[in-house]
Short mmCIF file of C-alpha atoms in Angstrom, two decimals:
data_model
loop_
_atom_site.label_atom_id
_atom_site.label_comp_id
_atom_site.label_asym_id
_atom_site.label_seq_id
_atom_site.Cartn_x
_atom_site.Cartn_y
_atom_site.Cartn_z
CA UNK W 1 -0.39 -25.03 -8.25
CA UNK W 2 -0.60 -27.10 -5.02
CA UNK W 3 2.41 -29.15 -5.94
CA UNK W 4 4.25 -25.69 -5.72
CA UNK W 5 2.34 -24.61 -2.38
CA UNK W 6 3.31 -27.93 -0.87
CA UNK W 7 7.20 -27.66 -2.58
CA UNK W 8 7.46 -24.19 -0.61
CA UNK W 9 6.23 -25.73 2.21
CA UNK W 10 8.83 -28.39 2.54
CA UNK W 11 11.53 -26.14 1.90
CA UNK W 12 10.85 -23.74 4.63
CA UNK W 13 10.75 -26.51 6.75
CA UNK W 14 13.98 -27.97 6.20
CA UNK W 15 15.30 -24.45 6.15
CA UNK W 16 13.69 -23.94 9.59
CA UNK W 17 15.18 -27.47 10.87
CA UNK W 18 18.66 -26.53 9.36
CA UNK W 19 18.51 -22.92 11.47
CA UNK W 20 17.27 -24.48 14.56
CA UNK W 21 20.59 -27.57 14.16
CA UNK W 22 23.02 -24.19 13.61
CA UNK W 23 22.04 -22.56 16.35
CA UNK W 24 21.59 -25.78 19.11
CA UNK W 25 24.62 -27.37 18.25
CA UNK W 26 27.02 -24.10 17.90
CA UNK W 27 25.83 -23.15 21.14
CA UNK W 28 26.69 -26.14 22.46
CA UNK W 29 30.03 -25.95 20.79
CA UNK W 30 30.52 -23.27 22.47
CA UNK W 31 29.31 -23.91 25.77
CA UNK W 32 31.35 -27.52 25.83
CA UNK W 33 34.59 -25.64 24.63
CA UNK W 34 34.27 -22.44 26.92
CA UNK W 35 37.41 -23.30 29.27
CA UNK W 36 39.45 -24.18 26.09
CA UNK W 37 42.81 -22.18 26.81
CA UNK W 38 45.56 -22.70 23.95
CA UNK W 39 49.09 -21.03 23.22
CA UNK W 40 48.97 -21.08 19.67
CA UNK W 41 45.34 -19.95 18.78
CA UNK W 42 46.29 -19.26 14.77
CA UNK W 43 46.67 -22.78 14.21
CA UNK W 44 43.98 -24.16 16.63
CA UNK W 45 40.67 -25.70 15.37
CA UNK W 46 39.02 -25.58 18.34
CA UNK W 47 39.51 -22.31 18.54
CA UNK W 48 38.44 -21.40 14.39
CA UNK W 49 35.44 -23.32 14.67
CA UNK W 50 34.36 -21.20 18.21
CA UNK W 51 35.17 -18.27 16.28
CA UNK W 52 33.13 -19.72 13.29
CA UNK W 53 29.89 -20.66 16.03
CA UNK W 54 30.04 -17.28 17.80
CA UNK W 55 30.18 -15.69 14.12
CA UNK W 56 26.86 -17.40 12.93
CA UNK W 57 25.29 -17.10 16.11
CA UNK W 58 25.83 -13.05 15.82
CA UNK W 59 25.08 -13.58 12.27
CA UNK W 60 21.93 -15.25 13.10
CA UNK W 61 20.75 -12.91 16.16
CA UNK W 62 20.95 -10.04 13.78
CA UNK W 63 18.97 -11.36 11.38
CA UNK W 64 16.37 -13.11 13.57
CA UNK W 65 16.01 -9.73 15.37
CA UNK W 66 15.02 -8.01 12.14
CA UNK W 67 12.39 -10.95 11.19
CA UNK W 68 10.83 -10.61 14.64
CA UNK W 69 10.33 -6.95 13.71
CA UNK W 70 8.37 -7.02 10.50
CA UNK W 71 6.35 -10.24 11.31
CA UNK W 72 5.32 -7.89 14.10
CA UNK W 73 4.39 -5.52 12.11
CA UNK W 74 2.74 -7.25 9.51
CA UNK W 75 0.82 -8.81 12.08
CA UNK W 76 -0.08 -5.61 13.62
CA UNK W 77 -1.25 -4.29 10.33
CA UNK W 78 -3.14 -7.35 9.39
CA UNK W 79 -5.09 -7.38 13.09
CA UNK W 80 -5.66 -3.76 12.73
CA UNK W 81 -7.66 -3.82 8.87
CA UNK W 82 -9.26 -7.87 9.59
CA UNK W 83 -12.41 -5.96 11.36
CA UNK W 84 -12.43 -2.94 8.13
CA UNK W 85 -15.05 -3.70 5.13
CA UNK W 86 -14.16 -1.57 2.21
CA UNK W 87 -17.21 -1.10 0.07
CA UNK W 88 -17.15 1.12 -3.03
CA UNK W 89 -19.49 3.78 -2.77
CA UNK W 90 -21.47 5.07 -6.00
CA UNK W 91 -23.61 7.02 -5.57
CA UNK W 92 -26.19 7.71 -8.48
CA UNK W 93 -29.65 9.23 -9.27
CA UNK W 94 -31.46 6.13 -8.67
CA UNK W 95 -29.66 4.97 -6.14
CA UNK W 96 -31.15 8.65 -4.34
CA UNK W 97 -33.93 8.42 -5.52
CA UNK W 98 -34.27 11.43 -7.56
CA UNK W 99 -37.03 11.81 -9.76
CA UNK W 100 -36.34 12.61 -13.31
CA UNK W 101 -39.20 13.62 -14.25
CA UNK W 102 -39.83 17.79 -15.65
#
């Protein structure tokens, strides 16, 4: 059970690393490349791999908007019940005290 905990673990790192790589380097891309002017931009790579950076980046914003959004709320939620104790509540004779007697 750890070993899978740990596995997890790992793997959302390197899935957080990869994100963070996309998104440094393809703005970077971008920002080095932003004066690029060409006459034949259907055969340029320069300009397909801008289009392919701005792309993932909109890709990317999209998506990370969304995740902001729930972890919020999840958050929110989980803040909200920490401080609530649900207990179950029986209630019977002897609990009340009743006598049972005739």
């Amino acid at each position: 059970m750890e070993y899978s905990s740990y596995r997890n673990r790992i793997i959302a790192v390197v899935a957080l690393a990869a994100t963070l790589f996309m998104m440094l380097f393809s703005s970077m891309y971008l920002t080095a490349h932003a004066s690029h002017h060409c006459e034949d931009s259907s055969h340029c790579p320069v300009c397909a791999m801008m289009v392919q950076c701005e792309r993932s980046l909109k890709t990317l914003g999209t998506g990370l908007a969304v995740t902001v959004v729930v972890l919020f709320t999840f958050m929110l939620y989980t803040n909200l019940f920490q401080g609530y104790s649900f207990k179950s509540v029986q209630t019977t004779l002897i609990s009340q005290k009743v006598r049972m007697d005739s």
